[in-house]
Amino acid sequence: MFKKILGKSFSYSMLIVCGLVMVTPFLWMVTTSVKSQSEINKGSSGFIPLETVSYVERENGDKEYIEIIVDEGELSVVNIYDKTRKNFRESFVKVPTAKIHTKRQLKFHFNNFAQAFNKVPFGRYFLNTIFVSFCVVLGVLLTSSLAAYAFARMRFKGRDFIFYLFISMMMVPQPIYLIPSYYLLTKIGWVNTYWALIIPWVTNIFSIFLLRQQFKTVPQDLFDAATIDGCSRFGILWRIILPISKPILATTAIFAFIGSWNSFMWPLVMTSSDKIRVLQVGLSYFAQESSSSTALLMSASAFSIAPLLILFLFAQKQIISSFVSSGLKG
Amino acid sequence: MKSKKEFSPFIYILPAAIIVLFFRFIPIVLSFILSFFNWTIRGPEGFIAFENYIKLFKDAQFWHSLINTFYLAVFVVPITLILSLFFANLLNKVKKLSGFFRTTYFIPTVTSLVAISIVWKLIFSPQSGLMNSFLSIFGIHGLGWLSESRGVFDLLLGTVGINLTHWLKILATQTGASFSMLYIIFGGPSLALFAIIIVCIWRGMGYNTIVYLAGLQNIPEIYYEAAEIDGASKFKQFFKITVPLISPTTFYVLLMTTITTFQVFSQVYLMTGPPVGGPLGTTKVIVYYIYDTGLGEAMDLSYASTIALVLFFIILSLTLLQKRLEKKVHY
């Protein structure tokens, strides 16, 4: 009994430690995103956005918050804040240094988010990403269900050959065809257009594979009955198969959406214009341009992963199982 | 019955086939062709046969990037494998909160590599980063992480007073080999590359833990019960029952992790730099080298395609090798 409890507590403590390691970077990202840049520059790397504030005490006990400009021995030059603590009531006032007190206090700089959002056109990047992802999901659903239907339920010459050719294409990693694709897309004038971001991705071989497995499980009787009732081949797909395959279609859609939202190398190579830049590429440029504004960088990273994180928390069961069954990750 | 007009099956495949043909098949074939030509962004400028391959063989930067990638895999793959199996085992035992842990472990898998890389770059920042302030608890101070080009073997040997550089210099003069190449091989991955190794493990672990968990749940409980009756210890049960029966999953995890590790790009692109490619090129992995050669200043499409093909054959042979091994170790 004692041994069992010991084992259980060991398991739990290890699992908790691992869980902490997994989420710590994200927690740190969020807490750093609300710190002030000057605090970060001073080397503050903790999780709590503490800030040093200076104040002088009046005779009646009120505190007047100040900003120290020059600290020179006995006298310091300071700016005195007004009640809101955003603007200065008086500037360049000389105060005896001995009278200045400091304390550490909690302060959240939520306006970092707004600042980061407005520094580069993140709104535009968001819209571009949503548009591209939406088109990709629609395309994947359409092309994959059509192709999977043919592969699963029709007999024609070369079917298996074409299917295995598709599967073998799936195994080839992206870096292999990236360079020739770039060349081809330059030739047809698609570089720097939405076409380059959408069209090559509107089919997904893995989705075809997944849907084919599903369509194969539909009983033949159902087909025969529908055919006798005068339903066409396309009608069977549209009226019978797709409605009963909703869960797997949802999995396919979620998967395509995550893939499209997170894709980085392809849009990085295929676009250079700010107008059609997607979020991941925009974020990477932002990271290189403002590498010194840590707080803003963390804010931008936080709001760029927020939509997917929310989607994940809502549909986690489906997402986890689709990732596990697919073997494809980022 | 048959008189009704139906679309040919090919019509159903057509949309998908067009995309696969134009954006997978043709580019893959083209990359073969490109490697035998002098081909810039303007178009083909002459057939050069195997010149690119010969150039590749002599290219020190290529070998460096290959060794970097190799070191990445050597560290990331086994560590990910062991940690994933370990945590999957723990997860398999506990009932309460299991779903919560699963969700938590999976977060890195669904978040974009760009955001992850940006966050980890700052975690490794020498002054205000989380990593160094964590390590300072153990009395380790001021590691340069992403700007440190010295190898981790060299750094570790240094702490016990062995000067690796000195010995390698002697070896270089004795054998006539280039010192920098010897250092790249025996110095180990640079600390900067090691930071990327950490990020890769962190990112891949949760996913593989869940994959392992699915595998573990397929092992019938009855085996363990029988072993329990026979008086086998938990330790023995793990190595005699779990490890053999989980081996298909292990092969899958091994293969997938190796393939993903050979394709690491975003972490290098975003975490190390400027100059990208890390201190003294020690984090320049093969996919980054392809990117830089084909789309950087040089824009050498054909040479980049040659490197990409080599990567393709490495991945292909690793896949085939693992498939063969899998057949041999079949339960």
XYZ file of C-alpha atoms in Angstrom:
661
model
C 0.000 0.000 0.000
C 2.703 2.398 1.057
C 4.696 1.464 -2.004
C 1.701 2.160 -4.217
C 1.169 5.637 -2.795
C 4.857 6.346 -3.213
C 4.708 5.233 -6.835
C 1.635 7.336 -7.526
C 3.130 10.447 -6.011
C 6.322 9.894 -7.984
C 4.283 9.584 -11.201
C 2.293 12.690 -10.484
C 5.268 14.805 -9.510
C 7.158 13.807 -12.659
C 4.116 14.507 -14.812
C 3.650 17.886 -13.181
C 7.305 18.801 -13.681
C 7.029 17.840 -17.348
C 3.801 19.813 -17.690
C 5.517 22.844 -16.187
C 8.390 22.541 -18.630
C 5.848 22.430 -21.450
C 3.909 25.525 -20.426
C 6.662 27.620 -18.828
C 7.785 29.217 -22.106
C 4.198 30.273 -22.776
C 3.670 31.587 -19.254
C 6.904 33.508 -19.490
C 5.869 34.880 -22.853
C 2.631 36.217 -21.373
C 4.231 37.722 -18.267
C 7.067 39.263 -20.273
C 4.554 40.759 -22.692
C 3.103 42.961 -19.942
C 6.435 44.107 -18.501
C 7.973 47.462 -19.264
C 10.948 47.360 -21.593
C 13.137 49.265 -19.144
C 12.573 46.591 -16.504
C 13.544 43.860 -18.957
C 16.660 45.754 -19.944
C 17.678 45.881 -16.294
C 17.828 42.085 -16.413
C 14.520 41.239 -14.809
C 13.687 37.735 -15.965
C 11.148 36.657 -13.373
C 7.541 35.729 -13.956
C 5.977 38.604 -12.063
C 5.917 41.943 -13.856
C 7.322 43.911 -10.950
C 8.513 47.411 -11.461
C 10.594 49.767 -9.363
C 8.766 52.986 -8.644
C 10.224 56.039 -6.937
C 8.302 58.467 -4.831
C 8.757 61.268 -2.348
C 6.650 61.584 0.732
C 4.998 64.871 1.624
C 4.579 66.143 5.155
C 0.956 64.988 5.272
C 1.945 61.448 4.302
C 0.835 61.545 0.659
C 3.079 59.893 -1.858
C 4.130 61.733 -4.993
C 5.363 59.398 -7.708
C 8.372 60.627 -9.619
C 10.682 59.708 -12.430
C 14.350 60.200 -11.721
C 16.178 61.893 -14.575
C 19.581 62.505 -13.096
C 20.744 61.112 -9.799
C 23.714 63.199 -8.734
C 24.771 62.699 -5.188
C 22.854 64.907 -2.784
C 20.376 66.345 -5.249
C 18.365 64.498 -7.887
C 16.553 65.968 -10.842
C 13.101 64.415 -11.158
C 9.799 64.700 -12.969
C 6.717 64.569 -10.781
C 3.716 62.598 -12.012
C 0.160 63.868 -11.657
C -2.607 61.792 -10.028
C -3.147 59.587 -13.087
C 0.559 58.663 -13.062
C 0.678 58.937 -16.834
C 1.612 62.587 -17.329
C 3.977 64.844 -15.469
C 2.652 67.586 -13.221
C 6.053 69.215 -12.901
C 9.289 68.607 -14.728
C 12.942 69.038 -13.814
C 12.442 69.524 -10.096
C 15.394 69.201 -7.787
C 14.812 66.982 -4.779
C 17.243 65.934 -2.035
C 18.221 62.363 -2.870
C 17.779 61.240 0.712
C 14.083 61.981 0.494
C 13.490 59.663 -2.464
C 12.055 56.255 -1.630
C 11.729 53.307 -3.965
C 9.572 50.230 -3.887
C 8.833 47.257 -6.101
C 5.271 46.979 -7.214
C 3.125 45.022 -9.615
C 2.449 46.803 -12.867
C 0.931 45.448 -16.060
C 1.689 47.219 -19.320
C -1.300 46.041 -21.322
C -0.728 48.743 -23.887
C 2.241 46.685 -25.148
C -0.293 44.645 -27.098
C -1.770 47.691 -28.800
C 1.699 49.071 -29.488
C 2.918 45.844 -31.070
C -0.273 45.476 -33.067
C 0.062 48.942 -34.544
C 3.794 48.944 -35.143
C 3.479 46.770 -38.258
C 0.192 45.986 -40.034
C -0.676 42.932 -37.950
C -4.361 43.469 -38.677
C -3.665 43.020 -42.347
C -1.536 39.913 -41.661
C -4.362 38.419 -39.631
C -6.875 39.004 -42.421
C -4.494 37.533 -45.009
C -3.901 34.447 -42.882
C -7.603 33.942 -42.231
C -8.388 34.342 -45.930
C -5.646 31.951 -47.049
C -6.453 29.343 -44.395
C -10.158 29.522 -45.189
C -9.587 28.983 -48.911
C -7.155 26.141 -48.243
C -9.632 24.369 -45.946
C -12.451 24.691 -48.485
C -10.210 23.464 -51.300
C -8.887 20.529 -49.302
C -12.391 19.411 -48.355
C -13.602 19.646 -51.940
C -10.714 18.042 -53.818
C -10.017 15.393 -51.192
C -13.561 14.145 -50.848
C -13.967 13.915 -54.624
C -10.691 12.064 -55.118
C -11.174 9.847 -52.061
C -14.622 8.879 -53.337
C -13.207 7.765 -56.668
C -10.338 5.877 -55.036
C -12.608 4.167 -52.535
C -15.735 3.296 -54.483
C -15.000 3.258 -58.219
C -13.213 0.815 -60.424
C -11.111 2.188 -63.235
C -7.875 1.542 -65.009
C -4.757 2.720 -63.184
C -6.603 3.488 -59.954
C -4.142 1.841 -57.606
C -1.168 3.125 -59.558
C -2.373 6.714 -59.299
C -3.183 6.263 -55.635
C 0.269 4.946 -54.783
C 1.847 7.698 -56.842
C -0.076 10.185 -54.691
C 1.045 8.469 -51.502
C 4.682 8.478 -52.605
C 4.423 12.228 -53.295
C 3.205 12.681 -49.727
C 6.451 11.199 -48.416
C 8.626 13.821 -50.126
C 9.510 16.584 -47.667
C 8.812 20.196 -48.521
C 12.426 21.439 -48.724
C 12.976 19.107 -51.694
C 10.441 20.771 -53.972
C 10.599 24.260 -52.530
C 13.252 25.637 -54.882
C 11.828 24.249 -58.163
C 8.347 25.352 -57.049
C 9.649 28.856 -56.534
C 11.080 28.804 -60.033
C 7.822 27.523 -61.548
C 5.711 30.050 -59.671
C 8.000 32.856 -60.841
C 7.532 31.679 -64.419
C 3.737 31.749 -64.212
C 3.822 35.055 -62.348
C 2.292 33.788 -59.140
C 5.061 34.804 -56.764
C 3.746 37.510 -54.450
C 0.110 36.638 -55.077
C -2.511 34.854 -53.033
C -2.485 32.128 -55.699
C 0.958 31.003 -54.616
C -0.190 30.716 -51.012
C -3.459 28.941 -51.721
C -3.517 26.857 -54.903
C -0.558 24.511 -54.208
C -2.167 23.620 -50.868
C -5.809 23.123 -51.881
C -5.243 19.426 -52.001
C -3.840 17.348 -49.251
C -2.812 13.802 -50.004
C -3.093 12.752 -46.408
C -6.716 13.924 -46.319
C -7.437 11.873 -49.433
C -5.925 8.867 -47.684
C -7.927 9.481 -44.512
C -11.231 10.020 -46.322
C -10.666 6.999 -48.555
C -10.352 4.800 -45.449
C -13.612 6.248 -44.152
C -15.528 5.938 -47.449
C -14.492 2.302 -47.744
C -16.307 1.443 -44.540
C -19.693 2.550 -45.916
C -21.695 -0.674 -46.572
C -22.233 -1.623 -50.208
C -25.965 -2.162 -49.495
C -26.349 1.548 -48.993
C -24.960 2.178 -52.472
C -27.136 -0.450 -54.080
C -30.251 0.885 -52.414
C -29.457 4.442 -53.475
C -28.712 3.380 -57.047
C -32.021 1.513 -57.293
C -33.774 4.629 -56.028
C -32.261 6.475 -58.958
C -29.493 8.336 -57.146
C -26.531 9.257 -59.326
C -22.936 8.565 -58.313
C -22.379 12.174 -57.361
C -25.721 12.208 -55.585
C -24.603 9.314 -53.393
C -21.476 11.215 -52.380
C -23.357 14.432 -51.738
C -26.501 13.075 -50.069
C -25.260 9.970 -48.280
C -21.517 9.692 -47.834
C -20.579 13.247 -46.915
C -23.368 13.647 -44.316
C -22.350 10.450 -42.525
C -18.650 11.370 -42.665
C -18.986 14.667 -40.833
C -16.564 13.831 -37.972
C -13.731 12.856 -40.293
C -14.429 15.899 -42.479
C -14.144 18.067 -39.381
C -10.820 16.426 -38.552
C -9.606 17.062 -42.086
C -10.711 20.688 -41.909
C -9.082 21.340 -38.544
C -5.901 19.719 -39.713
C -5.758 21.750 -42.908
C -6.501 24.908 -40.955
C -3.700 24.371 -38.425
C -1.277 23.455 -41.187
C -2.121 26.538 -43.177
C -2.107 28.890 -40.194
C 1.288 27.687 -39.005
C 3.021 27.268 -42.352
C 6.102 29.443 -42.513
C 8.764 28.375 -44.987
C 6.486 28.349 -48.031
C 4.955 31.830 -47.552
C 8.368 33.165 -46.517
C 9.795 32.121 -49.871
C 6.781 32.884 -52.054
C 5.951 36.392 -50.861
C 7.898 39.556 -50.317
C 5.131 42.128 -50.391
C 3.714 43.516 -47.185
C 0.173 43.461 -48.621
C -0.229 39.712 -48.856
C 2.132 38.782 -46.050
C 0.704 36.182 -43.697
C 0.926 36.297 -39.916
C 3.865 33.903 -39.413
C 6.028 35.704 -41.949
C 4.960 39.099 -40.597
C 5.885 37.969 -37.102
C 9.280 36.741 -38.263
C 10.046 40.087 -39.940
C 8.862 41.890 -36.840
C 11.188 39.722 -34.751
C 14.158 40.647 -36.899
C 13.347 44.351 -37.109
C 12.577 44.970 -33.456
C 14.699 42.379 -31.736
C 15.474 44.857 -28.954
C 11.870 45.500 -27.922
C 11.425 42.266 -26.063
C 8.108 43.157 -24.475
C 6.506 44.028 -27.806
C 7.907 40.877 -29.383
C 6.351 38.764 -26.663
C 3.024 40.564 -27.048
C 3.053 39.952 -30.797
C 3.927 36.271 -30.301
C 1.136 35.963 -27.744
C -1.601 37.389 -29.921
C -0.400 35.465 -32.945
C -0.760 32.091 -31.229
C -3.925 32.989 -29.314
C -6.471 32.056 -32.040
C -5.029 28.587 -32.560
C -4.596 28.011 -28.844
C -8.273 28.832 -28.294
C -9.272 26.537 -31.160
C -7.094 23.814 -29.644
C -8.612 24.130 -26.194
C -12.105 23.836 -27.663
C -11.448 20.930 -30.015
C -8.490 19.316 -28.235
C -9.766 15.735 -28.364
C -10.298 15.864 -32.097
C -7.058 17.706 -32.763
C -4.929 15.353 -30.684
C -6.414 12.252 -32.291
C -6.048 13.644 -35.803
C -2.400 14.554 -35.186
C -1.678 11.152 -33.723
C -3.320 9.276 -36.584
C -1.647 11.397 -39.206
C 1.951 11.334 -38.217
C 2.376 14.746 -39.740
C 3.332 17.595 -37.542
C 4.330 21.093 -38.529
C -29.771 0.878 -65.246
C -26.451 1.679 -66.845
C -27.989 4.147 -69.290
C -27.812 7.051 -66.856
C -25.082 9.536 -67.699
C -22.326 9.446 -65.101
C -19.118 11.441 -64.837
C -16.018 9.413 -65.485
C -14.040 8.514 -62.331
C -11.217 10.634 -63.680
C -13.333 13.759 -63.305
C -13.428 13.112 -59.555
C -9.676 12.745 -59.324
C -8.889 15.591 -61.688
C -8.811 18.561 -59.270
C -6.515 16.766 -56.841
C -4.426 15.288 -59.647
C -3.809 18.669 -61.278
C -2.524 20.114 -58.010
C -0.357 17.091 -57.255
C 1.005 17.094 -60.797
C 1.893 20.784 -60.941
C 2.978 21.437 -57.369
C 4.498 18.115 -56.327
C 5.364 15.857 -59.230
C 6.745 18.400 -61.696
C 8.801 20.277 -59.058
C 10.296 17.007 -57.804
C 11.241 15.924 -61.321
C 12.474 19.429 -62.043
C 14.809 19.341 -59.058
C 16.511 16.293 -60.610
C 16.886 18.117 -63.905
C 18.053 21.330 -62.248
C 20.912 19.561 -60.523
C 22.530 18.748 -63.885
C 22.279 22.264 -65.269
C 23.598 25.670 -64.570
C 20.194 27.112 -63.858
C 19.481 30.563 -62.468
C 16.203 32.325 -61.859
C 16.274 33.457 -65.519
C 16.324 29.902 -66.809
C 18.729 27.159 -67.952
C 22.183 28.346 -68.954
C 23.804 25.123 -70.034
C 24.190 21.470 -69.185
C 26.987 20.826 -66.682
C 26.489 17.104 -65.959
C 27.880 16.194 -62.525
C 29.647 19.478 -61.816
C 27.227 20.381 -59.032
C 27.777 17.027 -57.382
C 31.538 17.392 -57.540
C 31.258 20.902 -56.132
C 29.084 19.540 -53.354
C 31.622 16.917 -52.445
C 34.335 19.564 -52.007
C 32.105 22.131 -50.322
C 33.225 22.541 -46.707
C 30.064 24.499 -45.880
C 27.937 21.611 -47.097
C 29.806 19.107 -44.924
C 29.569 21.458 -41.990
C 25.806 21.771 -42.425
C 25.511 18.013 -42.792
C 27.440 17.427 -39.573
C 25.324 20.044 -37.791
C 22.153 18.292 -38.951
C 23.609 14.947 -37.977
C 24.434 16.180 -34.471
C 20.951 17.609 -34.186
C 19.461 14.187 -34.959
C 21.935 12.292 -32.759
C 20.820 14.286 -29.732
C 17.183 14.987 -30.499
C 16.018 11.546 -31.635
C 17.147 9.291 -28.756
C 16.390 11.818 -26.025
C 12.915 12.473 -27.420
C 12.326 8.741 -27.686
C 13.349 7.961 -24.101
C 11.548 10.917 -22.537
C 8.373 10.232 -24.521
C 8.281 6.578 -23.545
C 8.968 7.463 -19.921
C 6.194 10.041 -19.672
C 3.768 7.915 -21.694
C 4.292 5.143 -19.151
C 3.549 7.486 -16.279
C 0.504 8.846 -18.096
C -0.722 5.333 -18.712
C -0.645 4.593 -14.986
C -2.530 7.583 -13.674
C -6.268 7.931 -14.084
C -7.000 11.350 -12.658
C -5.920 14.435 -14.601
C -4.686 12.299 -17.481
C -6.683 14.354 -19.974
C -5.340 17.561 -18.485
C -1.743 16.398 -18.869
C -2.371 15.258 -22.414
C -3.710 18.687 -23.355
C -0.806 20.443 -21.661
C 1.826 18.303 -23.362
C 0.249 18.882 -26.720
C 0.305 22.685 -26.667
C 3.802 23.020 -28.218
C 2.739 20.805 -31.133
C -0.075 23.077 -32.247
C 1.662 26.405 -31.716
C 3.544 27.939 -34.591
C 7.272 27.371 -34.767
C 7.780 31.061 -35.441
C 6.290 32.138 -32.107
C 8.010 29.262 -30.310
C 11.380 30.203 -31.777
C 10.963 33.856 -30.839
C 10.091 32.961 -27.256
C 12.960 30.493 -26.890
C 15.414 32.960 -28.391
C 14.582 35.299 -25.530
C 14.640 32.478 -22.980
C 18.252 31.883 -24.048
C 19.112 35.580 -23.913
C 22.236 35.926 -21.747
C 21.099 38.938 -19.692
C 17.356 38.815 -19.269
C 16.642 35.241 -20.312
C 14.897 32.670 -18.190
C 17.441 29.920 -18.835
C 20.418 31.708 -17.341
C 18.495 32.916 -14.325
C 17.340 29.328 -13.773
C 20.875 27.991 -14.126
C 22.225 30.596 -11.733
C 20.409 28.691 -8.964
C 22.933 25.905 -9.587
C 25.813 28.342 -9.725
C 26.174 28.342 -13.500
C 26.489 31.886 -14.748
C 26.593 33.852 -17.950
C 26.319 31.199 -20.658
C 26.264 32.840 -24.078
C 23.914 30.186 -25.504
C 22.958 31.337 -28.982
C 26.153 33.260 -29.611
C 28.518 30.540 -28.368
C 30.297 28.764 -31.194
C 32.411 26.424 -29.042
C 31.327 22.806 -29.040
C 29.650 21.274 -26.015
C 32.198 18.419 -25.798
C 34.947 21.023 -25.741
C 33.134 23.030 -23.049
C 32.504 19.952 -20.902
C 36.091 18.727 -21.211
C 37.188 22.260 -20.370
C 35.446 22.067 -17.001
C 37.577 19.047 -16.064
C 40.697 20.768 -17.303
C 41.222 19.109 -20.665
C 42.062 21.493 -23.474
C 40.514 19.880 -26.520
C 41.656 22.619 -28.899
C 45.278 21.952 -27.944
C 45.001 18.210 -28.642
C 43.134 18.693 -31.885
C 45.798 21.125 -33.084
C 48.425 18.473 -32.459
C 46.275 15.904 -34.237
C 45.813 18.291 -37.161
C 49.546 18.837 -37.617
C 50.242 15.123 -37.238
C 47.655 13.961 -39.764
C 47.493 16.978 -42.042
C 43.748 17.235 -41.595
C 42.154 20.636 -41.290
C 41.820 21.780 -37.693
C 38.460 23.417 -38.219
C 36.982 20.199 -39.614
C 38.400 18.187 -36.717
C 36.937 20.693 -34.294
C 33.525 20.551 -35.973
C 33.510 16.774 -35.601
C 35.098 16.266 -32.178
C 34.096 19.508 -30.516
C 30.487 18.415 -30.699
C 27.504 20.606 -31.485
C 28.084 24.219 -30.530
C 26.250 25.536 -27.511
C 24.072 27.489 -29.959
C 23.129 24.289 -31.754
C 22.574 22.653 -28.397
C 20.023 25.338 -27.576
C 18.215 24.397 -30.782
C 18.439 20.732 -29.774
C 16.674 21.616 -26.518
C 13.901 23.413 -28.403
C 13.439 20.495 -30.805
C 13.156 18.020 -27.929
C 10.726 20.286 -26.099
C 8.596 20.680 -29.192
C 8.537 17.033 -30.243
C 8.202 15.377 -26.869
C 4.538 16.013 -26.139
C 3.391 14.723 -29.490
C 5.455 11.552 -29.220
C 4.323 10.968 -25.651
C 0.716 10.898 -26.871
C 1.661 8.568 -29.735
C 3.374 6.227 -27.265
C 0.409 6.431 -24.932
C -1.865 5.221 -27.732
C 0.527 2.325 -28.308
C 0.718 1.434 -24.621
C -3.044 1.325 -24.327
C -3.093 -1.379 -26.997
C -1.000 -3.772 -24.907
C -3.410 -6.224 -23.241
C -3.426 -5.962 -19.455
C -3.355 -9.759 -19.221
C 0.369 -9.916 -20.055
C 1.208 -7.813 -17.051
C -1.098 -9.838 -14.839
C 0.597 -13.051 -15.925
C 4.017 -11.542 -15.296
C 2.845 -10.336 -11.894
C 1.852 -13.911 -10.967
C 5.217 -15.177 -12.139
C 6.782 -12.652 -9.799
C 8.457 -10.429 -12.412
C 9.468 -7.025 -11.092
C 8.026 -3.822 -12.596
C 11.456 -3.123 -14.025
C 11.577 -6.511 -15.705
C 7.995 -6.158 -16.924
C 8.894 -2.899 -18.607
C 11.882 -4.328 -20.471
C 10.430 -7.761 -21.219
C 6.848 -6.842 -22.077
C 6.427 -3.125 -22.742
C 9.563 -2.454 -24.775
C 9.156 -5.405 -27.193
C 5.422 -4.948 -27.640
C 5.717 -1.203 -28.155
C 8.430 -1.593 -30.813
C 6.150 -0.773 -33.799
C 5.391 2.569 -32.155
C 9.079 3.017 -31.402
C 9.918 2.563 -35.070
C 7.251 5.033 -36.045
C 8.446 7.610 -33.514
C 12.059 7.006 -34.529
C 11.300 7.521 -38.205
C 9.068 10.560 -37.800
C 11.409 12.300 -35.353
C 14.417 11.651 -37.588
C 12.617 12.995 -40.654
C 11.385 16.125 -38.859
C 14.802 16.723 -37.310
C 16.497 16.560 -40.696
C 14.119 19.273 -41.879
C 14.558 21.779 -39.065
C 14.540 25.290 -40.474
C 12.428 27.835 -38.581
C 14.285 27.474 -35.298
C 17.614 28.164 -36.987
C 16.215 30.962 -39.124
C 14.671 32.768 -36.178
C 16.764 31.880 -33.148
C 20.332 32.256 -34.321
C 21.232 35.419 -35.996
C 22.095 37.842 -37.272
C 24.159 36.512 -38.956
C 21.728 33.692 -39.577
C 23.352 30.296 -39.449
C 24.598 30.975 -35.982
C 28.021 31.745 -34.562
C 30.587 30.638 -37.164
C 27.892 28.754 -39.043
C 27.554 26.194 -36.271
C 23.761 26.100 -36.422
C 23.549 26.141 -40.193
C 21.511 22.997 -40.826
C 21.035 21.457 -44.231
C 17.585 22.902 -44.985
C 18.816 26.336 -44.018
C 21.767 25.853 -46.357
C 19.376 24.897 -49.173
C 17.296 28.000 -48.494
C 20.329 30.241 -48.351
C 21.913 28.855 -51.517
C 18.764 28.865 -53.635
C 17.051 31.984 -52.413
C 19.730 34.002 -50.647
C 22.043 36.373 -52.454
C 23.548 33.683 -54.674
C 20.173 32.473 -56.037
C 21.905 29.331 -57.271
C 18.822 27.221 -58.009
C 20.659 24.260 -59.439
C 23.187 23.932 -56.639
C 20.402 24.286 -54.063
C 18.475 21.530 -55.833
C 21.533 19.302 -55.715
C 21.777 19.732 -51.937
C 18.039 19.127 -51.640
C 18.366 15.885 -53.571
C 21.137 14.697 -51.273
C 18.852 15.449 -48.329
C 16.110 13.514 -50.090
C 18.309 10.462 -50.508
C 19.465 10.637 -46.903
C 15.858 10.716 -45.698
C 14.855 7.986 -48.137
C 17.679 5.661 -47.098
C 16.991 6.256 -43.408
C 13.341 5.378 -44.062
C 14.222 2.207 -45.920
C 16.811 1.235 -43.311
C 14.305 1.617 -40.515
C 11.680 -0.349 -42.453
C 14.180 -3.191 -42.846
C 15.065 -3.138 -39.178
C 11.393 -3.093 -38.337
C 10.835 -6.286 -40.295
C 13.717 -7.972 -38.499
C 12.471 -6.995 -35.055
C 8.893 -8.041 -35.523
C 6.753 -9.312 -32.695
